[in-house]
mmCIF file of C-alpha atoms in Angstrom:
data_model
loop_
_atom_site.group_PDB
_atom_site.id
_atom_site.type_symbol
_atom_site.label_atom_id
_atom_site.label_comp_id
_atom_site.label_asym_id
_atom_site.label_seq_id
_atom_site.Cartn_x
_atom_site.Cartn_y
_atom_site.Cartn_z
ATOM 1 C CA UNK U 1 -29.969 6.860 1.683
ATOM 2 C CA UNK U 2 -30.473 3.203 2.669
ATOM 3 C CA UNK U 3 -30.840 2.443 6.375
ATOM 4 C CA UNK U 4 -30.414 -1.087 7.700
ATOM 5 C CA UNK U 5 -31.466 -2.076 11.218
ATOM 6 C CA UNK U 6 -28.812 -4.269 12.833
ATOM 7 C CA UNK U 7 -29.209 -5.866 16.261
ATOM 8 C CA UNK U 8 -26.049 -6.524 18.268
ATOM 9 C CA UNK U 9 -26.918 -8.876 21.129
ATOM 10 C CA UNK U 10 -25.293 -11.240 23.620
ATOM 11 C CA UNK U 11 -24.745 -11.617 27.338
ATOM 12 C CA UNK U 12 -23.215 -8.824 29.423
ATOM 13 C CA UNK U 13 -19.427 -8.506 29.117
ATOM 14 C CA UNK U 14 -19.300 -10.714 26.007
ATOM 15 C CA UNK U 15 -17.421 -7.998 24.076
ATOM 16 C CA UNK U 16 -20.164 -6.485 21.901
ATOM 17 C CA UNK U 17 -19.366 -2.828 22.554
ATOM 18 C CA UNK U 18 -15.609 -3.449 22.328
ATOM 19 C CA UNK U 19 -15.846 -4.932 18.834
ATOM 20 C CA UNK U 20 -18.214 -2.196 17.676
ATOM 21 C CA UNK U 21 -15.807 0.456 18.948
ATOM 22 C CA UNK U 22 -12.822 -1.154 17.212
ATOM 23 C CA UNK U 23 -14.574 -1.515 13.861
ATOM 24 C CA UNK U 24 -16.563 1.714 13.693
ATOM 25 C CA UNK U 25 -14.987 4.129 16.210
ATOM 26 C CA UNK U 26 -11.279 3.448 15.533
ATOM 27 C CA UNK U 27 -10.485 2.133 18.993
ATOM 28 C CA UNK U 28 -7.372 0.073 19.560
ATOM 29 C CA UNK U 29 -7.945 -3.260 21.275
ATOM 30 C CA UNK U 30 -6.126 -2.083 24.400
ATOM 31 C CA UNK U 31 -8.324 1.040 24.594
ATOM 32 C CA UNK U 32 -11.531 -0.976 24.966
ATOM 33 C CA UNK U 33 -10.636 -1.758 28.582
ATOM 34 C CA UNK U 34 -12.034 1.632 29.603
ATOM 35 C CA UNK U 35 -15.462 1.058 28.027
ATOM 36 C CA UNK U 36 -18.430 0.722 30.365
ATOM 37 C CA UNK U 37 -21.072 -2.033 30.045
ATOM 38 C CA UNK U 38 -24.028 -1.169 27.817
ATOM 39 C CA UNK U 39 -27.202 -0.308 29.722
ATOM 40 C CA UNK U 40 -30.487 -1.127 27.985
ATOM 41 C CA UNK U 41 -30.170 -0.238 24.268
ATOM 42 C CA UNK U 42 -27.683 2.172 22.704
ATOM 43 C CA UNK U 43 -28.462 3.420 19.188
ATOM 44 C CA UNK U 44 -25.678 4.224 16.756
ATOM 45 C CA UNK U 45 -26.022 5.380 13.157
ATOM 46 C CA UNK U 46 -22.909 4.224 11.347
ATOM 47 C CA UNK U 47 -22.255 5.372 7.803
ATOM 48 C CA UNK U 48 -20.744 2.688 5.581
ATOM 49 C CA UNK U 49 -19.803 3.161 1.925
ATOM 50 C CA UNK U 50 -21.331 6.610 1.931
ATOM 51 C CA UNK U 51 -25.018 5.979 1.296
ATOM 52 C CA UNK U 52 -25.418 2.879 3.444
ATOM 53 C CA UNK U 53 -26.324 3.673 7.070
ATOM 54 C CA UNK U 54 -26.274 0.947 9.683
ATOM 55 C CA UNK U 55 -28.880 1.635 12.371
ATOM 56 C CA UNK U 56 -26.977 -0.332 14.997
ATOM 57 C CA UNK U 57 -28.856 -1.330 18.161
ATOM 58 C CA UNK U 58 -26.287 -2.322 20.792
ATOM 59 C CA UNK U 59 -28.393 -4.201 23.349
ATOM 60 C CA UNK U 60 -27.270 -4.623 26.945
ATOM 61 C CA UNK U 61 -26.933 -8.258 27.966
ATOM 62 C CA UNK U 62 -28.049 -8.274 31.599
ATOM 63 C CA UNK U 63 -30.889 -10.667 32.479
ATOM 64 C CA UNK U 64 -33.266 -7.849 33.394
ATOM 65 C CA UNK U 65 -32.848 -6.302 29.947
ATOM 66 C CA UNK U 66 -33.630 -9.606 28.221
ATOM 67 C CA UNK U 67 -36.895 -9.808 30.126
ATOM 68 C CA UNK U 68 -37.764 -6.377 28.755
ATOM 69 C CA UNK U 69 -36.694 -7.319 25.211
ATOM 70 C CA UNK U 70 -38.854 -10.460 25.198
ATOM 71 C CA UNK U 71 -41.946 -8.901 26.797
ATOM 72 C CA UNK U 72 -42.593 -5.147 26.976
ATOM 73 C CA UNK U 73 -40.313 -4.067 24.082
ATOM 74 C CA UNK U 74 -40.537 -7.214 21.960
ATOM 75 C CA UNK U 75 -42.005 -5.639 18.842
ATOM 76 C CA UNK U 76 -39.938 -2.459 19.116
ATOM 77 C CA UNK U 77 -36.668 -4.376 19.363
ATOM 78 C CA UNK U 78 -37.239 -7.175 16.873
ATOM 79 C CA UNK U 79 -39.402 -5.590 14.161
ATOM 80 C CA UNK U 80 -37.785 -4.523 10.874
ATOM 81 C CA UNK U 81 -34.441 -6.176 11.580
ATOM 82 C CA UNK U 82 -32.198 -6.627 8.570
ATOM 83 C CA UNK U 83 -29.477 -8.460 10.453
ATOM 84 C CA UNK U 84 -28.890 -10.032 13.868
ATOM 85 C CA UNK U 85 -25.342 -10.304 15.224
ATOM 86 C CA UNK U 86 -25.317 -12.484 18.331
ATOM 87 C CA UNK U 87 -22.155 -12.712 20.453
ATOM 88 C CA UNK U 88 -21.278 -15.687 22.661
ATOM 89 C CA UNK U 89 -18.514 -15.431 25.255
ATOM 90 C CA UNK U 90 -16.459 -18.612 24.878
ATOM 91 C CA UNK U 91 -15.551 -18.458 28.588
ATOM 92 C CA UNK U 92 -19.067 -17.808 29.890
ATOM 93 C CA UNK U 93 -19.772 -19.301 33.301
ATOM 94 C CA UNK U 94 -23.439 -19.863 32.401
ATOM 95 C CA UNK U 95 -23.593 -21.319 28.855
ATOM 96 C CA UNK U 96 -27.044 -22.837 29.392
ATOM 97 C CA UNK U 97 -28.530 -19.436 30.206
ATOM 98 C CA UNK U 98 -26.729 -17.995 27.176
ATOM 99 C CA UNK U 99 -28.418 -20.522 24.906
ATOM 100 C CA UNK U 100 -31.798 -19.874 26.559
ATOM 101 C CA UNK U 101 -31.443 -16.187 25.710
ATOM 102 C CA UNK U 102 -30.305 -17.047 22.188
ATOM 103 C CA UNK U 103 -33.338 -19.313 21.684
ATOM 104 C CA UNK U 104 -35.614 -16.495 22.853
ATOM 105 C CA UNK U 105 -33.988 -14.064 20.435
ATOM 106 C CA UNK U 106 -34.396 -16.516 17.540
ATOM 107 C CA UNK U 107 -38.062 -16.955 18.371
ATOM 108 C CA UNK U 108 -38.635 -13.189 18.465
ATOM 109 C CA UNK U 109 -36.744 -12.718 15.188
ATOM 110 C CA UNK U 110 -38.763 -15.461 13.516
ATOM 111 C CA UNK U 111 -41.951 -13.801 14.690
ATOM 112 C CA UNK U 112 -41.115 -10.191 13.763
ATOM 113 C CA UNK U 113 -38.353 -10.280 11.108
ATOM 114 C CA UNK U 114 -38.378 -13.722 9.466
ATOM 115 C CA UNK U 115 -36.093 -12.619 6.609
ATOM 116 C CA UNK U 116 -33.334 -11.300 8.870
ATOM 117 C CA UNK U 117 -29.863 -12.707 8.318
ATOM 118 C CA UNK U 118 -28.171 -14.120 11.398
ATOM 119 C CA UNK U 119 -24.487 -14.006 12.288
ATOM 120 C CA UNK U 120 -23.117 -15.630 15.423
ATOM 121 C CA UNK U 121 -19.711 -14.650 16.801
ATOM 122 C CA UNK U 122 -18.047 -16.954 19.306
ATOM 123 C CA UNK U 123 -15.899 -14.310 20.918
ATOM 124 C CA UNK U 124 -12.730 -14.080 23.067
ATOM 125 C CA UNK U 125 -11.149 -17.063 21.325
ATOM 126 C CA UNK U 126 -7.731 -15.722 22.323
ATOM 127 C CA UNK U 127 -8.473 -17.037 25.840
ATOM 128 C CA UNK U 128 -8.553 -20.619 24.546
ATOM 129 C CA UNK U 129 -5.301 -22.565 24.173
ATOM 130 C CA UNK U 130 -4.267 -22.436 20.514
ATOM 131 C CA UNK U 131 -4.102 -26.221 20.127
ATOM 132 C CA UNK U 132 -7.697 -26.550 21.389
ATOM 133 C CA UNK U 133 -9.351 -23.655 19.541
ATOM 134 C CA UNK U 134 -10.513 -25.503 16.442
ATOM 135 C CA UNK U 135 -12.023 -28.391 18.405
ATOM 136 C CA UNK U 136 -13.809 -26.129 20.903
ATOM 137 C CA UNK U 137 -14.998 -23.787 18.151
ATOM 138 C CA UNK U 138 -16.470 -26.600 16.057
ATOM 139 C CA UNK U 139 -18.255 -27.997 19.111
ATOM 140 C CA UNK U 140 -19.760 -24.589 19.837
ATOM 141 C CA UNK U 141 -20.803 -24.183 16.189
ATOM 142 C CA UNK U 142 -22.582 -27.524 16.405
ATOM 143 C CA UNK U 143 -24.558 -26.402 19.467
ATOM 144 C CA UNK U 144 -25.480 -23.131 17.766
ATOM 145 C CA UNK U 145 -26.696 -24.926 14.631
ATOM 146 C CA UNK U 146 -28.765 -27.282 16.748
ATOM 147 C CA UNK U 147 -30.366 -24.316 18.497
ATOM 148 C CA UNK U 148 -31.142 -22.717 15.144
ATOM 149 C CA UNK U 149 -32.571 -25.907 13.659
ATOM 150 C CA UNK U 150 -35.337 -25.830 16.265
ATOM 151 C CA UNK U 151 -36.409 -22.395 14.993
ATOM 152 C CA UNK U 152 -38.371 -23.101 11.820
ATOM 153 C CA UNK U 153 -37.859 -19.747 10.118
ATOM 154 C CA UNK U 154 -34.132 -19.376 10.786
ATOM 155 C CA UNK U 155 -31.938 -19.342 7.681
ATOM 156 C CA UNK U 156 -28.816 -17.651 6.333
ATOM 157 C CA UNK U 157 -26.883 -18.456 9.497
ATOM 158 C CA UNK U 158 -23.116 -17.899 9.591
ATOM 159 C CA UNK U 159 -20.768 -18.496 12.534
ATOM 160 C CA UNK U 160 -17.321 -17.058 13.255
ATOM 161 C CA UNK U 161 -14.727 -17.416 15.983
ATOM 162 C CA UNK U 162 -13.390 -13.969 16.883
ATOM 163 C CA UNK U 163 -11.017 -12.021 19.108
ATOM 164 C CA UNK U 164 -10.249 -8.313 19.342
ATOM 165 C CA UNK U 165 -6.551 -9.198 19.496
ATOM 166 C CA UNK U 166 -6.147 -10.658 16.004
ATOM 167 C CA UNK U 167 -7.463 -10.484 12.449
ATOM 168 C CA UNK U 168 -10.485 -12.740 13.053
ATOM 169 C CA UNK U 169 -12.632 -9.782 14.119
ATOM 170 C CA UNK U 170 -11.988 -7.976 10.830
ATOM 171 C CA UNK U 171 -12.729 -11.123 8.842
ATOM 172 C CA UNK U 172 -16.085 -11.648 10.551
ATOM 173 C CA UNK U 173 -17.230 -8.046 10.221
ATOM 174 C CA UNK U 174 -16.070 -7.873 6.592
ATOM 175 C CA UNK U 175 -18.320 -10.858 5.843
ATOM 176 C CA UNK U 176 -21.174 -9.268 7.783
ATOM 177 C CA UNK U 177 -21.176 -5.849 6.120
ATOM 178 C CA UNK U 178 -20.676 -7.352 2.651
ATOM 179 C CA UNK U 179 -24.110 -8.939 3.040
ATOM 180 C CA UNK U 180 -25.634 -5.462 3.295
ATOM 181 C CA UNK U 181 -24.248 -4.231 -0.046
ATOM 182 C CA UNK U 182 -27.114 -4.649 -2.553
ATOM 183 C CA UNK U 183 -25.073 -4.986 -5.761
ATOM 184 C CA UNK U 184 -22.129 -6.945 -4.387
ATOM 185 C CA UNK U 185 -22.206 -9.614 -7.126
ATOM 186 C CA UNK U 186 -21.983 -6.935 -9.840
ATOM 187 C CA UNK U 187 -19.129 -5.267 -8.012
ATOM 188 C CA UNK U 188 -17.262 -8.580 -7.697
ATOM 189 C CA UNK U 189 -17.684 -9.274 -11.396
ATOM 190 C CA UNK U 190 -16.170 -5.929 -12.387
ATOM 191 C CA UNK U 191 -13.346 -6.374 -9.902
ATOM 192 C CA UNK U 192 -12.557 -9.716 -11.567
ATOM 193 C CA UNK U 193 -12.388 -7.896 -14.907
ATOM 194 C CA UNK U 194 -10.088 -5.257 -13.451
ATOM 195 C CA UNK U 195 -7.796 -7.917 -11.966
ATOM 196 C CA UNK U 196 -7.401 -9.565 -15.369
ATOM 197 C CA UNK U 197 -6.838 -6.266 -17.170
ATOM 198 C CA UNK U 198 -4.060 -5.349 -14.732
ATOM 199 C CA UNK U 199 -2.503 -8.824 -14.918
ATOM 200 C CA UNK U 200 -2.577 -8.657 -11.123
ATOM 201 C CA UNK U 201 -2.264 -11.598 -8.773
ATOM 202 C CA UNK U 202 -4.924 -10.132 -6.491
ATOM 203 C CA UNK U 203 -7.066 -7.031 -6.130
ATOM 204 C CA UNK U 204 -8.754 -6.134 -2.840
ATOM 205 C CA UNK U 205 -11.327 -3.416 -2.186
ATOM 206 C CA UNK U 206 -11.503 -1.829 1.284
ATOM 207 C CA UNK U 207 -14.174 0.431 2.739
ATOM 208 C CA UNK U 208 -12.580 3.824 3.351
ATOM 209 C CA UNK U 209 -13.558 4.548 6.974
ATOM 210 C CA UNK U 210 -13.380 1.082 8.547
ATOM 211 C CA UNK U 211 -10.902 -0.528 6.134
ATOM 212 C CA UNK U 212 -13.051 -3.644 6.133
ATOM 213 C CA UNK U 213 -12.667 -5.868 3.067
ATOM 214 C CA UNK U 214 -15.757 -5.589 0.882
ATOM 215 C CA UNK U 215 -14.611 -7.478 -2.224
ATOM 216 C CA UNK U 216 -11.579 -9.224 -3.670
ATOM 217 C CA UNK U 217 -10.492 -10.887 -6.889
ATOM 218 C CA UNK U 218 -7.495 -13.018 -7.787
ATOM 219 C CA UNK U 219 -5.941 -14.361 -10.955
ATOM 220 C CA UNK U 220 -7.863 -17.350 -12.315
ATOM 221 C CA UNK U 221 -6.200 -20.287 -14.013
ATOM 222 C CA UNK U 222 -6.601 -20.022 -17.778
ATOM 223 C CA UNK U 223 -8.960 -17.052 -17.519
ATOM 224 C CA UNK U 224 -9.627 -15.131 -20.707
ATOM 225 C CA UNK U 225 -9.329 -11.370 -20.577
ATOM 226 C CA UNK U 226 -12.632 -9.530 -20.446
ATOM 227 C CA UNK U 227 -12.230 -6.010 -21.777
ATOM 228 C CA UNK U 228 -15.809 -4.954 -21.061
ATOM 229 C CA UNK U 229 -14.784 -2.317 -18.536
ATOM 230 C CA UNK U 230 -12.651 -0.300 -20.900
ATOM 231 C CA UNK U 231 -14.910 -0.846 -23.878
ATOM 232 C CA UNK U 232 -17.900 0.543 -22.012
ATOM 233 C CA UNK U 233 -15.830 3.485 -20.887
ATOM 234 C CA UNK U 234 -14.615 4.134 -24.439
ATOM 235 C CA UNK U 235 -10.988 3.667 -23.451
ATOM 236 C CA UNK U 236 -8.274 2.004 -25.501
ATOM 237 C CA UNK U 237 -6.344 -1.053 -24.354
ATOM 238 C CA UNK U 238 -2.700 -0.921 -25.396
ATOM 239 C CA UNK U 239 -0.191 -3.742 -25.567
ATOM 240 C CA UNK U 240 2.944 -2.827 -23.701
ATOM 241 C CA UNK U 241 5.645 -5.275 -24.730
ATOM 242 C CA UNK U 242 8.828 -3.571 -23.602
ATOM 243 C CA UNK U 243 10.151 -1.136 -21.090
ATOM 244 C CA UNK U 244 10.426 1.712 -23.585
ATOM 245 C CA UNK U 245 6.662 1.721 -24.209
ATOM 246 C CA UNK U 246 5.964 1.659 -20.500
ATOM 247 C CA UNK U 247 8.378 4.531 -20.095
ATOM 248 C CA UNK U 248 6.256 6.561 -22.487
ATOM 249 C CA UNK U 249 3.386 6.153 -20.040
ATOM 250 C CA UNK U 250 5.563 7.469 -17.222
ATOM 251 C CA UNK U 251 6.511 10.458 -19.324
ATOM 252 C CA UNK U 252 2.847 11.336 -19.846
ATOM 253 C CA UNK U 253 1.835 9.667 -23.124
ATOM 254 C CA UNK U 254 -1.413 7.687 -23.487
ATOM 255 C CA UNK U 255 -3.021 9.377 -20.512
ATOM 256 C CA UNK U 256 -6.455 8.003 -21.299
ATOM 257 C CA UNK U 257 -5.360 4.431 -21.896
ATOM 258 C CA UNK U 258 -5.846 1.412 -19.707
ATOM 259 C CA UNK U 259 -2.591 -0.488 -20.094
ATOM 260 C CA UNK U 260 -2.575 -4.232 -20.471
ATOM 261 C CA UNK U 261 0.368 -6.458 -21.309
ATOM 262 C CA UNK U 262 -0.381 -9.559 -23.412
ATOM 263 C CA UNK U 263 3.063 -11.052 -24.066
ATOM 264 C CA UNK U 264 4.180 -12.082 -20.598
ATOM 265 C CA UNK U 265 4.837 -15.120 -18.415
ATOM 266 C CA UNK U 266 1.306 -16.449 -17.813
ATOM 267 C CA UNK U 267 0.134 -16.400 -14.194
ATOM 268 C CA UNK U 268 -1.804 -19.626 -14.499
ATOM 269 C CA UNK U 269 -2.063 -20.443 -10.819
ATOM 270 C CA UNK U 270 -2.331 -18.598 -7.547
ATOM 271 C CA UNK U 271 0.748 -18.018 -5.416
ATOM 272 C CA UNK U 272 1.163 -19.042 -1.800
ATOM 273 C CA UNK U 273 1.733 -16.298 0.777
ATOM 274 C CA UNK U 274 5.102 -17.775 1.735
ATOM 275 C CA UNK U 275 6.231 -17.701 -1.890
ATOM 276 C CA UNK U 276 4.590 -14.442 -2.853
ATOM 277 C CA UNK U 277 5.459 -12.481 0.251
ATOM 278 C CA UNK U 278 9.142 -13.094 0.729
ATOM 279 C CA UNK U 279 10.402 -16.682 0.361
ATOM 280 C CA UNK U 280 13.023 -17.839 -2.113
ATOM 281 C CA UNK U 281 12.359 -19.542 -5.440
ATOM 282 C CA UNK U 282 11.989 -18.811 -9.129
ATOM 283 C CA UNK U 283 8.944 -17.226 -10.722
ATOM 284 C CA UNK U 284 7.991 -20.581 -12.204
ATOM 285 C CA UNK U 285 8.192 -22.378 -8.881
ATOM 286 C CA UNK U 286 6.188 -19.621 -7.162
ATOM 287 C CA UNK U 287 3.276 -20.227 -9.513
ATOM 288 C CA UNK U 288 2.933 -23.907 -8.659
ATOM 289 C CA UNK U 289 1.217 -23.499 -5.293
ATOM 290 C CA UNK U 290 -2.378 -22.258 -4.922
ATOM 291 C CA UNK U 291 -2.103 -21.812 -1.142
ATOM 292 C CA UNK U 292 -2.845 -18.487 0.535
ATOM 293 C CA UNK U 293 -2.857 -17.203 4.081
ATOM 294 C CA UNK U 294 -6.576 -17.314 4.827
ATOM 295 C CA UNK U 295 -6.374 -14.130 6.913
ATOM 296 C CA UNK U 296 -4.080 -12.057 4.693
ATOM 297 C CA UNK U 297 -6.688 -9.424 3.794
ATOM 298 C CA UNK U 298 -7.742 -8.889 7.395
ATOM 299 C CA UNK U 299 -4.108 -8.662 8.541
ATOM 300 C CA UNK U 300 -3.442 -5.984 5.916
ATOM 301 C CA UNK U 301 -6.683 -4.213 6.831
ATOM 302 C CA UNK U 302 -5.689 -4.087 10.475
ATOM 303 C CA UNK U 303 -2.145 -2.891 9.761
ATOM 304 C CA UNK U 304 -3.147 -0.180 7.280
ATOM 305 C CA UNK U 305 -5.982 1.076 9.470
ATOM 306 C CA UNK U 306 -3.599 1.535 12.395
ATOM 307 C CA UNK U 307 -1.114 3.310 10.111
ATOM 308 C CA UNK U 308 -3.939 5.520 8.877
ATOM 309 C CA UNK U 309 -4.822 6.431 12.450
ATOM 310 C CA UNK U 310 -1.160 7.228 13.166
ATOM 311 C CA UNK U 311 -1.148 9.600 10.195
ATOM 312 C CA UNK U 312 -4.158 11.368 11.655
ATOM 313 C CA UNK U 313 -2.392 11.918 14.957
ATOM 314 C CA UNK U 314 0.348 13.839 13.136
ATOM 315 C CA UNK U 315 -2.178 15.938 11.189
ATOM 316 C CA UNK U 316 -1.344 14.022 8.007
ATOM 317 C CA UNK U 317 -3.809 12.598 5.498
ATOM 318 C CA UNK U 318 -3.237 9.013 4.398
ATOM 319 C CA UNK U 319 -3.505 8.767 0.590
ATOM 320 C CA UNK U 320 -1.815 5.485 -0.268
ATOM 321 C CA UNK U 321 1.402 3.514 -0.267
ATOM 322 C CA UNK U 322 3.540 1.251 -2.406
ATOM 323 C CA UNK U 323 5.379 -1.728 -0.925
ATOM 324 C CA UNK U 324 7.981 -3.501 -3.026
ATOM 325 C CA UNK U 325 10.358 -6.409 -2.496
ATOM 326 C CA UNK U 326 12.014 -9.031 -4.704
ATOM 327 C CA UNK U 327 8.830 -11.110 -4.960
ATOM 328 C CA UNK U 328 5.941 -8.690 -5.402
ATOM 329 C CA UNK U 329 4.730 -5.091 -5.454
ATOM 330 C CA UNK U 330 1.658 -3.992 -3.488
ATOM 331 C CA UNK U 331 -0.144 -0.781 -4.421
ATOM 332 C CA UNK U 332 -2.628 0.646 -1.895
ATOM 333 C CA UNK U 333 -4.381 3.734 -3.159
ATOM 334 C CA UNK U 334 -7.483 5.848 -2.596
ATOM 335 C CA UNK U 335 -10.001 4.592 -5.141
ATOM 336 C CA UNK U 336 -13.622 5.718 -5.192
ATOM 337 C CA UNK U 337 -15.097 8.292 -2.801
ATOM 338 C CA UNK U 338 -15.666 5.560 -0.203
ATOM 339 C CA UNK U 339 -13.026 2.909 -0.907
ATOM 340 C CA UNK U 340 -9.336 2.106 -1.088
ATOM 341 C CA UNK U 341 -7.917 -0.496 -3.448
ATOM 342 C CA UNK U 342 -4.946 -2.820 -3.136
ATOM 343 C CA UNK U 343 -3.351 -4.353 -6.226
ATOM 344 C CA UNK U 344 -0.753 -7.125 -5.849
ATOM 345 C CA UNK U 345 1.573 -7.732 -8.795
ATOM 346 C CA UNK U 346 4.343 -10.353 -8.749
ATOM 347 C CA UNK U 347 5.386 -10.208 -12.419
ATOM 348 C CA UNK U 348 8.514 -7.972 -12.530
ATOM 349 C CA UNK U 349 7.948 -7.146 -16.208
ATOM 350 C CA UNK U 350 4.756 -5.202 -15.453
ATOM 351 C CA UNK U 351 5.603 -1.512 -15.191
ATOM 352 C CA UNK U 352 4.570 0.447 -12.112
ATOM 353 C CA UNK U 353 3.263 3.273 -14.300
ATOM 354 C CA UNK U 354 0.888 0.889 -16.091
ATOM 355 C CA UNK U 355 -0.627 -0.369 -12.825
ATOM 356 C CA UNK U 356 -1.041 3.130 -11.422
ATOM 357 C CA UNK U 357 -2.645 4.337 -14.641
ATOM 358 C CA UNK U 358 -5.078 1.411 -14.596
ATOM 359 C CA UNK U 359 -6.075 2.276 -11.037
ATOM 360 C CA UNK U 360 -6.588 5.935 -11.931
ATOM 361 C CA UNK U 361 -8.665 5.186 -15.021
ATOM 362 C CA UNK U 362 -10.842 2.601 -13.266
ATOM 363 C CA UNK U 363 -11.995 4.997 -10.537
ATOM 364 C CA UNK U 364 -14.809 6.624 -12.472
ATOM 365 C CA UNK U 365 -16.032 3.252 -13.707
ATOM 366 C CA UNK U 366 -16.315 1.798 -10.195
ATOM 367 C CA UNK U 367 -18.045 4.906 -8.856
ATOM 368 C CA UNK U 368 -21.164 3.625 -10.655
ATOM 369 C CA UNK U 369 -21.257 0.429 -8.600
ATOM 370 C CA UNK U 370 -20.216 1.657 -5.170
ATOM 371 C CA UNK U 371 -22.583 3.892 -3.147
ATOM 372 C CA UNK U 372 -21.291 7.353 -2.367
ATOM 373 C CA UNK U 373 -22.326 10.138 -0.067
#
């Protein structure tokens, strides 16, 4: 079982405990109002993807605690850190002191854990007027990068603007936890293969407990089909060229096959969210635009997680769902022991049974690349 030490730091009342509770303890944003400020250091062992355990140190942000962190407990706090997540309150009334604390943390990290990855969240962005957010965020990013440039050993820095009231929090934490998955590049490669085999527009992998996005793949222009997944598994790829053959799958034939259609309208380009998710237009016109909603995965993650929690309140177990309209079909299904998968298909000639069978047959293959408990 792999344990990763993660420091969560920032000034008092910056929102550290609220975001942790939303991501890992299934709080709703409105429920975080009842949380008390963190005193000193709270330790939480959070299981992620089964075998990966985040040893999360939620550090109180009062000035007196920082004095302790930098002096008496310096080595205890900052030694063996895999990742630092530092939270800035965008509406702080003492930004200079915030940056002084941040500089001290960077110095201690450089001294005790020089290989630690650093993520900075500029939080409570919902309190900034929408028309000013991008400008203010970029200015704050610039100040953060300048502070980091003075620390010689600081590298692998990433910054995010976040709020507990929208999808930005899920996006940031999805990026953060993905960096802790040791074989993520291998997983992404196989997900690309699976996306091509399914003739899907997109495939997204979610962690089961948090519903954070851990990997995604989408149709590539002119991509050749890679059948390595099914060949290694000893499965047969069948061409399904008409509805009658697909119907045979629904009736139970070819149970061990991974179905792939070859003669179809080629999906040579990506599809914009407006076109894919409900606007008018022909299939040909939908394939002309490569634009996507940048936050679509996090929006879906947030929605499905809340639905999952609602199921739990009624003593029901969420297994999956299928959403269909005139433009696309979305399949969300339990996948490996620690993940859910979402497959988006916009080609109406692809049979539902073929997609579901592909998902079922791919489960055992992906179990080899995703940690399990």
